[in-house]
Amino acid sequence: MAAPFELSDASVVVVIGTGAGGGVLANELAQKGVSVVALEAGGRYLPEDYVNDEWEAFGRLSWLDPRTTSGDWRVAKDFSGLPAWIVKAVGGTTTHWAGASLRFQPHEWKAAQTYGNVQGANLLDWPIDAEEMDPWYDLAEKKLNVTRTNGNAGLPGNNNYKVFEAGAKALGYEQVHTGRMAINSADGDRQMCQQTGFCFQGCKWGAKWSAAYTDIPQGEATGNLEVRERAHVLRIEHGDDGLVNGVVYADADGNEHKQMARVVCVAGNSFESPRLLLNSATSMYPDGLANSSGQVGRNYMRHLTGSVYAVFDKPVKMWRGTTMAGIIQDESRHDPSRGFVGGYELETLSLGLPFMAAFLDPGAWGREFTSALDQYENMAGMWIVGEDMPQETNRVTLNHDVKDQYGMPVANVHYSDHPNDRAMRDHAFQQGAAVYDAVGATRTFPTPPYPSTHNLGTNRMSENARDGVVNKWGQTHDIKNLFISDGSQFTTGAAENPTLTIVALAIRQADHLAREMSAQSL
Amino acid sequence: MNIQSKPRAMTRRQLLKNSAAAGSAFVVGTGYLAGADAAWATETSTLQPRTMATLVQMARDIYPHDKVSDEYYVVAVKGYDTPEAAEEVEVGIAILDGAAQGKGFASYLDVGWERDRVDILRQVEQSPFFQKVRGGLVTGLYNQKAVWPIFGYEGESFSQGGYLDRGFDDITWL
Ligand SMILES: Cc1cc2nc3c(=O)[nH]c(=O)nc-3n(C[C@H](O)[C@H](O)[C@H](O)COP(=O)(O)OP(=O)(O)OC[C@H]3O[C@@H](n4cnc5c(N)ncnc54)[C@H](O)[C@@H]3O)c2cc1C
Ligand code: SF4
């Protein structure tokens, strides 16, 4: 049920992007009676539209507008036009996500304080802490109906998990289970997981939480939320008072419109959000909106990542069942005796044959490579999610030499590993291989990071305006009615998959916004 | 570059005959174009038949799977058999043949051992032509649904109700 708002209606909150951050924020505001126009560049796809086919799903749902890359990360060489694997659709990347839903560990809110001075890293403490976030995490876990919280059972372990668990236990790991997943382990508001595999292609059963078929329709049902799909925001505009007053977007036919706004919330994921701020530069804000600190686009983080695949002498059939329901948490602690600060999670992961061919060892050919694929049926796999260091030089900038379909400069994404990242990845590769060796792997593969699925930090939260882009509410330090509502707010990345935290922050921001609006301070 | 408008059908026999006419001992992988029903796959509309045969061998040498028969490799490179793509392919294959000749072979197809062909491919590995063929194969070969069962991959599972009752946790050897 759309609630059509006029373009000239300057009382609405405009939310840009409808993923984990924007989709949740839009619904939460609508539930509180706030009028919201959500502008989403992508189209609307629901479970009946999803396909159990890796490349077909990729072609339909991914963000494929041009981007460029630089830096020493291997993605810049192997996938130079595709720095990230994220979604352009109503619901954003929650369509593709696997559902792993973890809270930060308390010390991870205070990385600078905990890790001390790490040369070359632009570490900073979040202006919020675990205690403050606990109630918002409670709400997020309820909303996502996360397993192993609120009395929900864990998911059953699939074949890939059983190999992973046996190896982990043989190695002496203790915190091993089928994860905290935003996937129903029993029928409820969503139905129970049918173990189809293909969580990354959109869950056709609707067992996994996705904003596309939960928060978005719930918000629309209130009559307070209008989602305009295929509405690609080109820039945010401001008045002489320096406050933002609306956004200019291109509709499906490429026609431009300006939607007026009382408040603008940016949630386009960590490349598009800073790109929008930079592309909105004016004579009043020559370096882009909210960029007096010069931090817009900087400190790009993507989690350490990397995978370990292993071949056994007997079948595993890892693709059967939930894609990522399995975790080893023992290495997520901060323990500098391992040669690095911060920690990492190991999580089960499987790719289908088509994606395995593309990602196992990009660019490789010949028998070393194909003899691995020959054993596809006997493979098990896991993914490494570790805290990477924020670095000022890892950043999103505008590439004025390359324009998108609307003539706007595209994002260039520059990333190079910090020595801490390399040390941690090497450790994780070793431990991952040891897990599989412990149950008789005949061969293991330390697989390099894929195009980024976790994109963070490019509009970071800071206590002081000089250190970052937004304050503890996601409100930009420079412009009081401009907010950031996605993963780009992250001050540091922690070892955990980010979405539960993005959702918790969005619920908290909605609460704050509604309060400030009714107090007329916005 | 001559572009022929009439489709040319090529059978295994013709291929061998052509090669013989070219005065070379034509070495093909076992089961090359096995069976008459594979003839459809060997029709070339633009490429020289021998170019196509070399391209197929090249594809197999890049991603060698002994369990995968030639017809799948033919399908994987079929897209190059167009007027737009043909010139680059003819040139690329001519360079490959030149590299083989530099090593004392009559042509790429005349190189008997895979390791010698791989040595030749390593020489051209950085060329845009090689990279294009290799990159294209990643989807051209591995995204063929007909190839998946050979690797044990089961593909789509929603229509069968997922694996909840079909062995998502049926591993027994642990
Ligand atoms: C394969 C995969 C698996 C994942 N698994 C997990 C997991 O298990 N656990 C976890 O925590 N995280 C996971 N993630 C990451 C998770 O999906 C993201 O962290 C999360 O969705 C990010 O939320 P967001 O709001 O920042 O951006 P998104 O969800 O990406 O939403 C951004 C939206 O903004 C839109 N947009 C961008 N620019 C514009 C514009 N100019 N105008 C209009 N709209 C615009 C985009 O089209 C998009 O819909 C996974 C990601 C992938 C790709
Ligand atoms: S495995 Fe479960 S959560 Fe994943 S797509 Fe299938 S039903 Fe959905």
mmCIF file of C-alpha atoms in Angstrom, chain A residues 7-8 99 110 113 150 170 182 244 256 323 414 426-427 498:
data_model
loop_
_atom_site.group_PDB
_atom_site.id
_atom_site.type_symbol
_atom_site.label_atom_id
_atom_site.label_comp_id
_atom_site.label_asym_id
_atom_site.label_seq_id
_atom_site.Cartn_x
_atom_site.Cartn_y
_atom_site.Cartn_z
ATOM 1 C CA LEU A 7 7.416 15.886 -4.514
ATOM 2 C CA SER A 8 6.862 19.272 -2.911
ATOM 3 C CA GLY A 99 21.826 -14.334 7.757
ATOM 4 C CA LYS A 110 36.678 0.515 21.923
ATOM 5 C CA GLN A 113 41.683 1.903 23.653
ATOM 6 C CA ASN A 150 14.797 -15.429 22.349
ATOM 7 C CA ALA A 170 39.394 -32.488 17.038
ATOM 8 C CA ALA A 182 18.330 -14.722 10.921
ATOM 9 C CA VAL A 244 19.573 19.898 3.288
ATOM 10 C CA GLU A 256 14.912 13.859 -12.955
ATOM 11 C CA THR A 323 24.904 -21.681 3.151
ATOM 12 C CA HIS A 414 41.110 1.933 -3.124
ATOM 13 C CA ASP A 426 47.740 -16.017 7.428
ATOM 14 C CA HIS A 427 46.840 -17.227 10.897
ATOM 15 C CA PRO A 498 27.886 -6.402 10.343
#
